[in-house]
XYZ file of N, CA and C in Angstrom:
756
model
N -80.642 207.820 -61.078
C -80.469 209.361 -61.158
C -79.839 209.504 -60.198
N -78.543 210.538 -60.256
C -77.915 210.787 -59.354
C -78.194 211.956 -58.343
N -77.467 212.161 -57.089
C -78.301 212.976 -56.400
C -78.083 214.411 -56.840
N -77.042 214.866 -57.719
C -76.991 216.161 -58.094
C -78.314 216.514 -59.111
N -78.499 215.577 -59.824
C -79.875 215.577 -60.898
C -81.153 215.859 -60.055
N -81.099 214.936 -59.249
C -82.410 214.989 -58.282
C -82.726 216.427 -57.745
N -81.723 216.953 -57.232
C -81.596 218.183 -56.577
C -81.913 219.478 -57.566
N -81.346 219.167 -58.640
C -81.755 220.114 -59.967
C -83.127 220.279 -60.310
N -83.733 219.065 -60.212
C -85.130 218.884 -60.731
C -85.913 219.375 -59.767
N -85.635 219.198 -58.346
C -86.479 220.019 -57.095
C -86.608 221.191 -57.370
N -85.443 221.943 -57.555
C -85.278 223.152 -57.697
C -85.964 223.904 -58.510
N -86.138 222.843 -59.950
C -86.653 223.480 -60.952
C -88.185 223.880 -60.580
N -88.775 222.566 -60.001
C -90.285 222.392 -59.694
C -90.669 223.582 -58.624
N -89.729 223.771 -57.829
C -90.012 225.103 -56.881
C -90.062 226.402 -57.393
N -89.222 226.596 -58.435
C -89.304 227.956 -59.374
C -90.442 227.989 -60.006
N -90.826 226.759 -60.582
C -92.204 226.838 -61.380
C -93.258 227.285 -60.654
N -93.566 226.812 -59.306
C -94.552 226.924 -58.632
C -94.623 228.322 -57.755
N -93.236 228.828 -57.788
C -93.397 230.160 -57.293
C -93.465 231.248 -58.487
N -93.352 231.183 -59.472
C -93.626 232.071 -60.465
C -95.051 232.518 -60.391
N -95.077 233.637 -60.836
C -96.585 234.046 -60.719
C -96.855 233.920 -62.418
N -97.969 233.431 -62.578
C -98.786 232.943 -63.738
C -100.382 233.306 -63.777
N -100.799 233.886 -64.965
C -101.966 234.259 -65.318
C -102.848 232.971 -65.514
N -102.235 232.088 -66.245
C -102.874 230.771 -66.660
C -101.864 229.792 -66.972
N -101.783 228.547 -66.747
C -100.993 227.513 -67.293
C -101.638 226.154 -66.990
N -101.281 225.412 -67.882
C -101.618 224.042 -67.793
C -100.649 222.792 -68.151
N -100.600 221.621 -67.215
C -99.815 220.820 -67.212
C -100.572 219.338 -67.571
N -99.939 218.641 -68.298
C -100.437 217.246 -68.811
C -100.222 216.233 -67.825
N -101.386 215.646 -67.539
C -100.982 214.528 -66.357
C -100.647 213.212 -66.966
N -100.037 212.312 -66.019
C -99.714 211.094 -66.787
C -100.921 210.290 -67.235
N -100.737 209.372 -68.213
C -101.894 208.786 -68.668
C -102.845 209.450 -69.583
N -102.525 210.623 -69.480
C -103.370 211.311 -70.742
C -104.647 212.071 -70.180
N -104.523 212.303 -68.795
C -105.695 212.802 -67.651
C -105.753 214.324 -68.484
N -106.737 215.054 -67.959
C -106.943 216.405 -68.152
C -106.108 217.142 -67.580
N -105.527 218.294 -68.369
C -104.527 218.989 -67.412
C -105.136 219.975 -66.334
N -104.064 220.354 -65.716
C -104.627 221.094 -64.263
C -104.575 222.673 -64.838
N -105.633 223.395 -64.607
C -105.941 224.701 -65.102
C -105.546 225.634 -63.849
N -104.489 226.468 -63.734
C -104.047 227.245 -62.679
C -104.377 228.707 -62.995
N -105.218 229.455 -62.323
C -105.459 230.981 -62.555
C -105.060 231.876 -61.314
N -104.525 232.830 -61.611
C -104.262 233.901 -60.552
C -104.606 235.129 -61.319
N -105.502 236.113 -60.512
C -105.919 237.113 -60.960
C -106.049 238.442 -59.641
N -105.157 239.381 -60.061
C -105.175 240.543 -58.941
C -106.539 241.390 -58.953
N -106.818 241.305 -57.657
C -107.926 242.032 -57.289
C -108.099 243.363 -57.339
N -108.932 244.145 -58.198
C -108.951 245.419 -58.285
C -109.227 246.157 -56.994
N -108.510 247.231 -56.383
C -108.916 247.798 -55.261
C -110.301 248.735 -55.139
N -110.821 248.839 -54.034
C -112.105 249.495 -54.256
C -112.415 250.042 -52.878
N -113.513 251.082 -52.927
C -113.655 251.678 -51.607
C -115.516 251.275 -51.496
N -115.659 250.727 -50.267
C -117.033 250.241 -50.142
C -117.548 251.569 -48.896
N -118.606 252.023 -49.579
C -118.947 253.108 -48.453
C -120.639 253.152 -48.458
N -120.819 254.044 -47.437
C -122.398 253.938 -47.446
C -122.880 255.703 -47.122
N -123.844 256.021 -47.368
C -124.513 257.477 -47.119
C -126.088 257.247 -47.092
N -126.316 258.323 -46.711
C -128.084 258.660 -46.616
C -128.430 259.980 -47.163
N -129.983 260.054 -47.503
C -130.287 261.285 -47.893
C -131.553 261.380 -46.984
N -131.918 262.453 -46.566
C -133.354 262.706 -45.286
C -133.915 264.041 -45.983
N -135.125 264.210 -46.232
C -135.889 265.263 -46.294
C -137.017 265.373 -45.229
N -137.327 266.418 -44.915
C -138.378 266.948 -43.942
C -139.648 267.202 -44.873
N -140.816 266.746 -44.696
C -141.922 267.257 -45.494
C -143.119 267.117 -44.589
N -143.936 268.113 -44.955
C -145.295 268.014 -43.998
C -146.273 267.013 -44.530
N -147.014 266.087 -43.406
C -147.882 265.370 -44.037
C -149.301 265.794 -44.568
N -149.804 265.183 -45.420
C -151.029 265.483 -46.007
C -152.218 264.557 -45.672
N -152.033 263.585 -45.041
C -153.019 262.639 -44.629
C -152.818 262.091 -43.151
N -154.162 261.905 -42.628
C -153.856 261.150 -41.453
C -154.874 260.047 -41.109
N -154.445 258.912 -40.179
C -155.074 257.905 -40.042
C -155.308 257.770 -38.449
N -156.620 257.310 -38.181
C -157.156 256.999 -36.850
C -157.702 255.657 -36.628
N -157.095 255.068 -35.709
C -157.710 253.786 -35.166
C -158.747 253.846 -34.221
N -159.831 253.674 -34.038
C -160.748 253.659 -32.898
C -161.791 252.577 -32.879
N -162.528 252.368 -31.773
C -163.188 251.288 -31.538
C -164.491 251.801 -30.796
N -165.505 250.902 -30.817
C -166.941 250.828 -30.096
C -166.875 249.470 -29.506
N -166.562 249.638 -27.932
C -166.679 248.461 -26.775
C -168.147 248.443 -26.176
N -168.570 247.375 -26.106
C -169.747 247.245 -25.282
C -169.833 245.914 -24.697
N -170.615 246.062 -23.366
C -170.611 245.078 -22.576
C -172.105 244.591 -22.250
N -172.775 243.480 -22.383
C -173.912 242.890 -22.002
C -174.099 241.734 -21.318
N -175.122 241.089 -20.590
C -175.134 240.116 -19.932
C -175.059 238.727 -21.010
N -175.656 238.657 -22.016
C -175.487 237.844 -23.195
C -174.514 238.314 -24.466
N -174.241 237.362 -25.247
C -173.560 237.702 -26.298
C -174.260 238.384 -27.283
N -175.491 238.098 -27.333
C -176.511 238.611 -28.520
C -176.655 240.048 -28.236
N -176.753 240.311 -27.063
C -177.141 241.675 -26.520
C -175.915 242.663 -26.709
N -174.694 241.950 -26.474
C -173.489 242.838 -26.738
C -173.311 243.218 -27.978
N -173.544 242.298 -28.851
C -173.343 242.639 -30.203
C -174.308 243.602 -30.847
N -175.541 243.320 -30.461
C -176.850 244.256 -30.804
C -176.257 245.831 -30.466
N -176.159 245.700 -29.299
C -175.511 247.213 -28.709
C -174.416 247.776 -29.436
N -173.405 247.076 -29.416
C -172.381 247.221 -30.356
C -172.650 247.589 -31.742
N -173.550 247.121 -32.482
C -173.995 247.475 -33.782
C -174.739 248.774 -33.937
N -175.452 249.181 -32.885
C -176.287 250.281 -32.836
C -175.422 251.309 -32.690
N -174.328 251.410 -31.929
C -173.242 252.322 -31.837
C -172.532 252.627 -32.852
N -172.119 251.558 -33.541
C -171.265 251.673 -34.522
C -172.049 252.233 -35.850
N -173.262 251.988 -36.168
C -174.134 252.480 -36.893
C -174.116 254.402 -36.828
N -174.193 254.449 -35.721
C -174.149 256.051 -35.420
C -172.884 256.523 -35.700
N -171.696 255.738 -35.351
C -170.302 256.318 -35.765
C -170.106 256.544 -37.244
N -170.728 255.576 -37.905
C -170.210 255.564 -39.498
C -171.173 256.701 -39.868
N -172.390 256.802 -39.369
C -173.061 257.940 -39.911
C -172.438 259.445 -39.368
N -171.758 259.592 -38.468
C -171.359 260.519 -38.000
C -170.074 261.004 -39.096
N -169.257 259.877 -39.359
C -168.132 259.984 -40.258
C -168.616 260.460 -41.531
N -169.666 260.111 -42.131
C -170.152 260.489 -43.611
C -170.644 261.897 -43.113
N -171.384 262.264 -42.065
C -171.570 263.758 -41.999
C -170.071 264.335 -41.783
N -169.256 263.976 -41.667
C -167.910 264.609 -41.413
C -167.252 264.947 -42.696
N -167.745 264.307 -43.940
C -167.339 264.211 -45.170
C -166.004 263.111 -45.217
N -166.134 262.010 -44.495
C -165.209 261.014 -44.948
C -166.028 260.147 -45.970
N -165.364 259.876 -46.890
C -165.361 258.787 -47.987
C -165.775 257.251 -47.612
N -166.721 256.671 -48.090
C -166.748 255.220 -47.785
C -165.510 254.408 -47.923
N -164.801 254.584 -48.974
C -163.543 254.093 -49.172
C -162.478 254.201 -48.304
N -162.692 255.175 -47.432
C -161.770 255.824 -46.499
C -162.169 255.117 -45.073
N -162.977 254.345 -45.024
C -163.600 253.704 -43.553
C -163.419 252.121 -43.718
N -162.736 251.695 -42.829
C -162.251 250.091 -43.106
C -162.542 249.337 -41.749
N -163.249 248.382 -41.569
C -163.266 247.617 -40.284
C -161.870 246.865 -40.035
N -161.228 247.049 -38.971
C -160.132 246.435 -38.993
C -160.075 245.327 -37.667
N -161.161 245.325 -36.990
C -161.276 244.203 -36.104
C -162.774 244.028 -35.422
N -163.107 242.676 -35.237
C -164.357 242.398 -34.760
C -164.311 241.354 -33.797
N -164.519 241.502 -32.503
C -164.309 240.550 -31.544
C -165.677 240.461 -30.547
N -165.528 239.271 -29.820
C -166.610 238.893 -29.012
C -166.028 238.051 -28.202
N -165.969 238.294 -26.869
C -165.462 237.257 -25.422
C -166.395 237.806 -24.364
N -166.089 236.397 -23.618
C -166.735 236.177 -22.317
C -165.795 237.103 -21.158
N -166.750 237.508 -20.193
C -165.903 238.252 -19.353
C -166.412 237.671 -18.129
N -165.336 237.405 -17.151
C -165.355 236.621 -16.134
C -165.072 237.446 -14.868
N -165.515 237.342 -13.546
C -165.123 237.930 -12.373
C -164.271 236.961 -11.699
N -163.043 237.039 -11.086
C -162.288 236.176 -10.486
C -162.220 236.702 -8.710
N -162.365 235.559 -8.000
C -162.040 235.971 -6.470
C -161.462 234.653 -6.070
N -160.499 235.099 -5.121
C -159.573 234.126 -4.467
C -160.399 232.775 -3.896
N -159.871 231.697 -4.331
C -160.318 230.531 -3.619
C -161.874 230.252 -4.329
N -162.079 230.774 -5.450
C -163.545 230.634 -6.009
C -163.508 230.341 -7.404
N -164.442 229.647 -7.875
C -164.467 229.418 -9.513
C -164.876 230.839 -10.085
N -164.226 230.944 -11.339
C -164.708 232.194 -11.998
C -166.212 232.293 -12.213
N -166.558 233.526 -12.143
C -168.012 233.695 -12.483
C -168.279 234.321 -13.840
N -168.979 233.791 -14.768
C -169.414 234.661 -15.723
C -170.171 236.062 -15.703
N -169.357 237.088 -16.054
C -170.065 238.585 -15.740
C -170.901 238.924 -16.693
N -170.694 238.315 -17.934
C -171.179 238.777 -19.243
C -170.280 238.654 -20.584
N -170.682 239.375 -21.621
C -169.702 239.354 -22.771
C -169.438 240.828 -23.271
N -168.586 240.859 -23.954
C -167.929 242.212 -24.566
C -167.512 242.035 -25.862
N -168.449 242.913 -26.550
C -168.058 243.130 -28.024
C -167.240 244.173 -28.422
N -166.331 244.120 -29.521
C -165.635 245.027 -29.850
C -165.490 245.204 -31.263
N -165.609 246.299 -31.788
C -165.746 246.646 -33.335
C -164.781 247.527 -33.425
N -163.775 247.293 -34.375
C -162.459 248.479 -34.472
C -162.399 248.997 -35.843
N -162.498 250.323 -36.196
C -162.154 250.730 -37.370
C -161.282 251.975 -37.678
N -160.558 251.586 -38.935
C -159.420 252.604 -39.190
C -159.922 253.591 -40.472
N -159.924 254.844 -39.955
C -160.300 255.772 -40.923
C -159.236 256.918 -41.370
N -159.011 257.224 -42.788
C -158.071 257.694 -43.214
C -158.911 259.336 -43.799
N -158.123 260.220 -43.271
C -158.493 261.687 -43.117
C -157.813 262.404 -44.285
N -158.116 262.943 -45.172
C -157.429 263.490 -46.108
C -157.317 265.210 -45.975
N -158.004 265.737 -45.073
C -157.994 267.115 -44.758
C -157.514 267.282 -43.330
N -156.416 267.417 -43.233
C -155.707 267.704 -41.674
C -156.603 268.321 -41.011
N -157.271 269.565 -41.465
C -157.912 270.487 -40.517
C -159.141 270.082 -40.027
N -159.572 268.826 -40.468
C -160.741 268.254 -39.855
C -160.440 266.993 -39.106
N -159.080 266.775 -38.569
C -158.970 265.431 -37.761
C -159.658 265.710 -36.325
N -159.236 266.666 -35.736
C -159.661 266.937 -34.246
C -161.219 266.953 -34.169
N -161.882 267.715 -35.294
C -163.185 267.733 -35.452
C -164.111 266.453 -35.543
N -163.161 265.588 -36.637
C -163.668 264.109 -36.955
C -163.561 263.191 -35.469
N -162.459 263.338 -34.843
C -162.293 262.901 -33.689
C -163.424 262.871 -32.583
N -163.836 264.363 -32.513
C -164.770 264.563 -31.428
C -166.217 263.995 -32.012
N -166.248 263.969 -33.313
C -167.631 263.507 -33.893
C -167.853 262.241 -33.541
N -166.757 261.273 -33.733
C -167.128 259.838 -33.456
C -166.967 259.440 -32.177
N -166.543 260.239 -31.297
C -166.719 259.894 -29.862
C -167.935 260.386 -29.230
N -168.771 261.617 -29.766
C -169.959 261.846 -29.526
C -170.901 260.782 -30.061
N -170.842 260.128 -31.154
C -171.636 259.002 -31.920
C -171.502 257.591 -31.143
N -170.614 257.436 -30.299
C -170.398 256.269 -29.506
C -169.206 255.777 -29.240
N -167.996 256.197 -30.121
C -166.651 255.495 -29.967
C -165.949 255.676 -28.303
N -165.721 255.006 -27.796
C -165.172 254.830 -26.689
C -163.860 254.346 -26.454
N -162.908 254.111 -27.534
C -161.651 253.819 -27.611
C -160.825 254.357 -28.715
N -159.761 255.272 -28.703
C -159.087 255.751 -29.805
C -157.656 255.303 -29.285
N -157.152 254.375 -30.094
C -155.897 253.851 -30.067
C -154.845 254.910 -30.620
N -154.933 255.551 -31.488
C -153.762 256.390 -31.621
C -153.951 257.040 -33.156
N -152.919 257.861 -33.462
C -153.269 258.493 -34.888
C -151.980 258.610 -35.743
N -151.787 258.392 -36.933
C -150.730 258.126 -37.827
C -150.991 259.379 -38.757
N -149.665 259.920 -39.243
C -149.833 260.917 -40.303
C -148.628 260.169 -41.483
N -149.264 260.768 -42.447
C -148.497 260.028 -43.565
C -148.614 260.931 -44.974
N -148.138 260.531 -46.408
C -148.201 261.111 -47.519
C -149.103 260.294 -48.412
N -149.743 260.988 -49.456
C -150.571 260.433 -50.232
C -149.639 259.766 -51.152
N -148.605 260.631 -51.583
C -147.857 260.049 -52.714
C -146.421 260.541 -52.356
N -145.579 259.517 -51.904
C -144.380 259.791 -51.324
C -143.096 259.833 -52.230
N -143.581 259.821 -53.537
C -142.561 259.516 -54.476
C -141.449 260.641 -54.712
N -142.276 261.858 -54.605
C -141.351 263.205 -54.727
C -140.250 263.340 -53.545
N -140.768 263.108 -52.418
C -140.024 263.192 -51.357
C -138.950 262.137 -51.407
N -139.256 261.032 -51.737
C -138.139 260.067 -51.961
C -137.185 260.099 -52.893
N -137.710 260.475 -54.125
C -136.554 261.062 -55.305
C -135.712 262.112 -54.625
N -136.241 263.165 -53.951
C -135.228 264.072 -53.229
C -134.463 263.430 -52.412
N -134.890 262.817 -51.449
C -133.882 262.136 -50.642
C -132.819 261.267 -51.331
N -133.264 260.526 -52.359
C -132.148 259.509 -53.312
C -130.986 260.613 -53.835
N -131.595 261.896 -54.468
C -130.469 262.912 -54.935
C -129.558 263.193 -53.779
N -130.036 263.405 -52.597
C -129.087 263.838 -51.382
C -128.297 262.917 -50.905
N -128.987 261.372 -51.124
C -127.902 260.426 -50.713
C -126.909 260.157 -51.706
N -127.017 260.354 -53.064
C -126.166 260.091 -53.987
C -124.938 261.177 -53.918
N -125.353 262.374 -53.800
C -124.436 263.442 -53.468
C -123.583 263.288 -52.327
N -124.307 262.753 -51.303
C -123.430 262.377 -49.943
C -122.388 261.658 -50.203
N -122.883 260.352 -50.903
C -121.978 259.378 -51.159
C -120.674 259.677 -52.132
N -121.049 260.439 -52.907
C -119.995 261.057 -54.110
C -118.917 261.912 -53.259
N -119.479 262.819 -52.351
C -118.294 263.613 -51.545
C -117.576 262.929 -50.662
N -118.358 261.691 -50.057
C -117.389 260.858 -49.302
C -116.563 260.248 -49.836
N -116.903 259.548 -51.022
C -115.789 258.875 -52.155
C -114.798 259.844 -52.503
N -114.912 260.900 -52.564
C -113.923 261.950 -53.221
C -112.865 262.179 -51.857
N -113.605 262.205 -50.901
C -112.909 262.383 -49.517
C -111.964 261.361 -49.370
N -112.292 260.271 -49.099
C -111.436 258.958 -48.949
C -110.460 258.935 -49.917
N -110.733 259.209 -51.202
C -109.708 259.146 -52.423
C -108.689 260.049 -52.270
N -108.996 261.262 -51.755
C -108.067 262.357 -51.750
C -107.181 262.127 -50.275
N -107.891 261.579 -49.289
C -106.937 261.325 -48.060
C -106.035 260.166 -48.263
N -106.234 259.279 -48.997
C -105.255 258.249 -49.273
C -104.552 258.450 -50.482
N -104.605 259.362 -51.118
C -103.790 259.638 -52.353
C -103.919 258.575 -53.608
N -105.088 258.438 -53.912
C -105.413 257.564 -54.886
C -106.445 258.022 -55.689
N -106.542 257.680 -57.044
C -107.601 258.001 -57.902
C -108.795 257.606 -57.979
N -109.988 258.339 -57.891
C -111.302 257.431 -57.904
C -111.799 257.203 -59.105
N -112.120 256.026 -59.241
C -112.678 255.321 -60.644
C -114.089 255.528 -60.549
N -114.890 254.749 -61.128
C -116.150 254.624 -61.614
C -116.743 253.892 -60.298
N -118.386 254.156 -60.358
C -118.996 253.214 -59.203
C -119.084 251.706 -60.006
N -118.711 250.727 -58.988
C -118.903 249.401 -59.609
C -120.421 248.880 -59.240
N -120.863 249.290 -57.991
C -122.202 248.710 -57.546
C -122.778 250.081 -56.639
N -124.346 249.932 -56.582
C -124.750 251.012 -55.900
C -126.363 250.164 -55.339
N -126.582 250.064 -54.181
C -127.574 249.258 -53.548
C -128.613 250.519 -52.421
N -129.690 250.342 -52.597
C -130.635 251.106 -51.872
C -131.405 250.447 -50.754
N -131.455 251.469 -49.666
C -132.476 250.688 -48.715
C -133.242 251.770 -48.060
N -133.949 251.483 -47.290
C -134.732 252.424 -46.467
C -136.147 252.950 -47.359
N -136.429 254.291 -47.218
C -137.583 254.735 -48.083
C -138.803 255.464 -47.137
N -139.869 255.533 -47.698
C -141.091 256.154 -46.798
C -141.599 255.232 -45.835
N -141.824 255.361 -44.727
C -142.452 254.687 -43.630
C -143.382 255.531 -42.880
N -144.527 255.199 -43.069
C -145.848 256.312 -42.234
C -145.269 256.179 -40.794
N -145.409 257.481 -40.238
C -145.055 257.469 -38.662
C -146.239 257.360 -38.113
N -146.105 256.732 -36.799
C -147.108 256.124 -35.885
C -146.796 257.053 -34.777
N -147.812 257.753 -34.137
C -147.622 258.625 -32.761
C -148.839 257.952 -32.027
N -148.656 256.941 -30.988
C -149.578 256.611 -30.449
C -149.905 257.686 -29.436
N -151.179 258.209 -29.108
C -151.670 259.139 -28.172
C -153.097 258.802 -27.747
N -153.477 259.388 -26.616
C -154.718 259.304 -26.213
C -155.676 260.457 -26.379
N -156.786 260.095 -26.802
C -157.611 261.341 -27.209
C -158.830 260.900 -26.183
N -159.537 262.129 -25.795
C -160.479 261.953 -24.594
C -161.665 262.773 -25.371
N -162.957 262.121 -24.900
C -164.200 262.899 -25.251
C -164.537 263.973 -24.801
N -164.950 265.244 -25.514
C -165.310 266.488 -24.886
C -166.129 266.267 -23.787
N -166.313 267.234 -22.861
C -167.104 267.216 -21.763
C -168.304 268.037 -22.346
N -169.590 267.536 -21.834
C -170.954 268.123 -22.472
C -170.869 269.429 -22.215
N -170.132 270.112 -21.179
C -170.090 271.602 -20.663
C -169.204 272.283 -21.599
N -168.353 271.747 -22.219
C -167.556 272.398 -23.055
C -167.988 273.316 -24.101
N -167.167 274.274 -24.557
C -167.784 275.107 -25.769
C -167.841 274.221 -26.953
N -169.144 274.202 -27.609
C -169.366 273.406 -28.675
C -168.538 273.845 -30.060
N -168.052 274.856 -29.909
C -166.778 275.225 -30.996
C -165.824 274.774 -30.939
N -165.454 274.283 -29.710
C -164.065 273.745 -29.477
C -163.917 272.375 -30.138
N -162.730 272.184 -30.549
C -162.376 270.777 -30.879
C -161.191 270.169 -30.340
N -160.756 268.864 -30.560
C -159.598 268.262 -29.761
C -158.375 268.710 -30.775
N -157.479 269.213 -30.374
C -156.282 270.077 -30.872
C -155.366 268.607 -31.531
N -154.700 268.696 -32.781
C -154.043 267.849 -33.329
C -153.111 268.438 -34.323
N -151.624 268.270 -34.080
C -150.789 268.641 -34.473
C -150.026 267.819 -35.445
N -149.851 268.021 -36.883
C -149.288 267.109 -37.548
C -147.817 267.081 -37.692
N -147.033 268.060 -37.424
C -145.755 268.127 -37.576
C -145.221 267.875 -38.907
N -144.256 267.359 -38.761
C -143.330 266.795 -39.908
C -143.068 265.297 -40.169
N -142.714 264.861 -41.315
C -142.313 263.375 -41.354
C -140.935 263.528 -42.182
N -140.309 262.460 -41.894
C -138.734 262.167 -42.301
C -138.900 261.104 -43.081
N -138.277 261.518 -44.200
C -138.260 260.560 -45.232
C -136.674 260.359 -45.643
N -136.395 259.082 -45.727
C -135.025 258.641 -45.652
C -134.489 257.502 -46.611
N -133.371 257.772 -47.516
C -133.061 256.723 -48.329
C -131.750 256.603 -47.905
N -131.292 255.131 -47.962
C -129.801 254.495 -47.373
C -129.385 254.111 -48.728
N -128.029 254.415 -49.241
C -127.457 253.594 -50.117
C -126.061 253.196 -49.725
N -125.573 252.272 -50.526
C -124.334 251.811 -50.245
C -123.708 251.456 -51.790
N -122.509 251.849 -51.723
C -121.792 251.977 -53.080
C -120.302 251.421 -53.103
N -119.911 250.932 -54.248
C -118.507 250.512 -54.398
C -117.844 251.267 -55.368
N -116.727 251.877 -55.067
C -116.202 252.566 -56.162
C -114.693 251.996 -56.468
N -114.340 251.711 -57.711
C -113.031 251.409 -58.273
C -112.179 252.593 -57.732
N -110.807 252.291 -57.452
C -109.717 253.193 -57.021
C -108.407 252.694 -57.736
N -107.668 253.629 -57.976
C -106.385 253.354 -58.750
C -105.327 254.232 -58.107
N -103.948 253.697 -58.308
C -102.917 254.362 -57.715
C -102.097 255.489 -58.808
């Protein structure tokens, strides 16, 4: 084969590789399977995110509290704790709390030691702890309920959280606001770039309702306080937020 013929064949091969092709097939020596070559232009798209948020008043409260007792023996510590907790449960029933809204969340017994420098620890006694989670569906009774259980023997209140019995309505409202915000943002980007906004290719959701926990300290009322007063509790508002991400087709 002459030098001119080889150069011509090489140039033809280079032109074939450079030419755009959607699909082509070439037979291999010896009858092997042909090589498939695919080329596809990717559709331009906008990837955006937005959120919708609504403020709603809570209609439910949850209080976590406990009874902690200490005694020289484990048996005495548990017995004293049981007596106090029995009075606490009775106080909850008198306050109108249903049995289904009272749940034991922790029961612990541990040895207590005194530590002094250069001396071995000395057993002081035992500590029993019984923790309860209570759901209150009437927010006007939150402060009075806290006072009632403290008067009955509760000596630890960990905090209070406010929530919604049924958050679906608030979540759906936040979803609508999120979609509107995403649509507005997509139109804005398309107008700024001078392109035509197409259909939504995909849409994903995140976020949602999460009960809000507000740690706070509640104190037992003094015996000399006015019997008509109760611990003030403010429910405030809850934020329900929905985050979404969407992909839009765009054209020129």
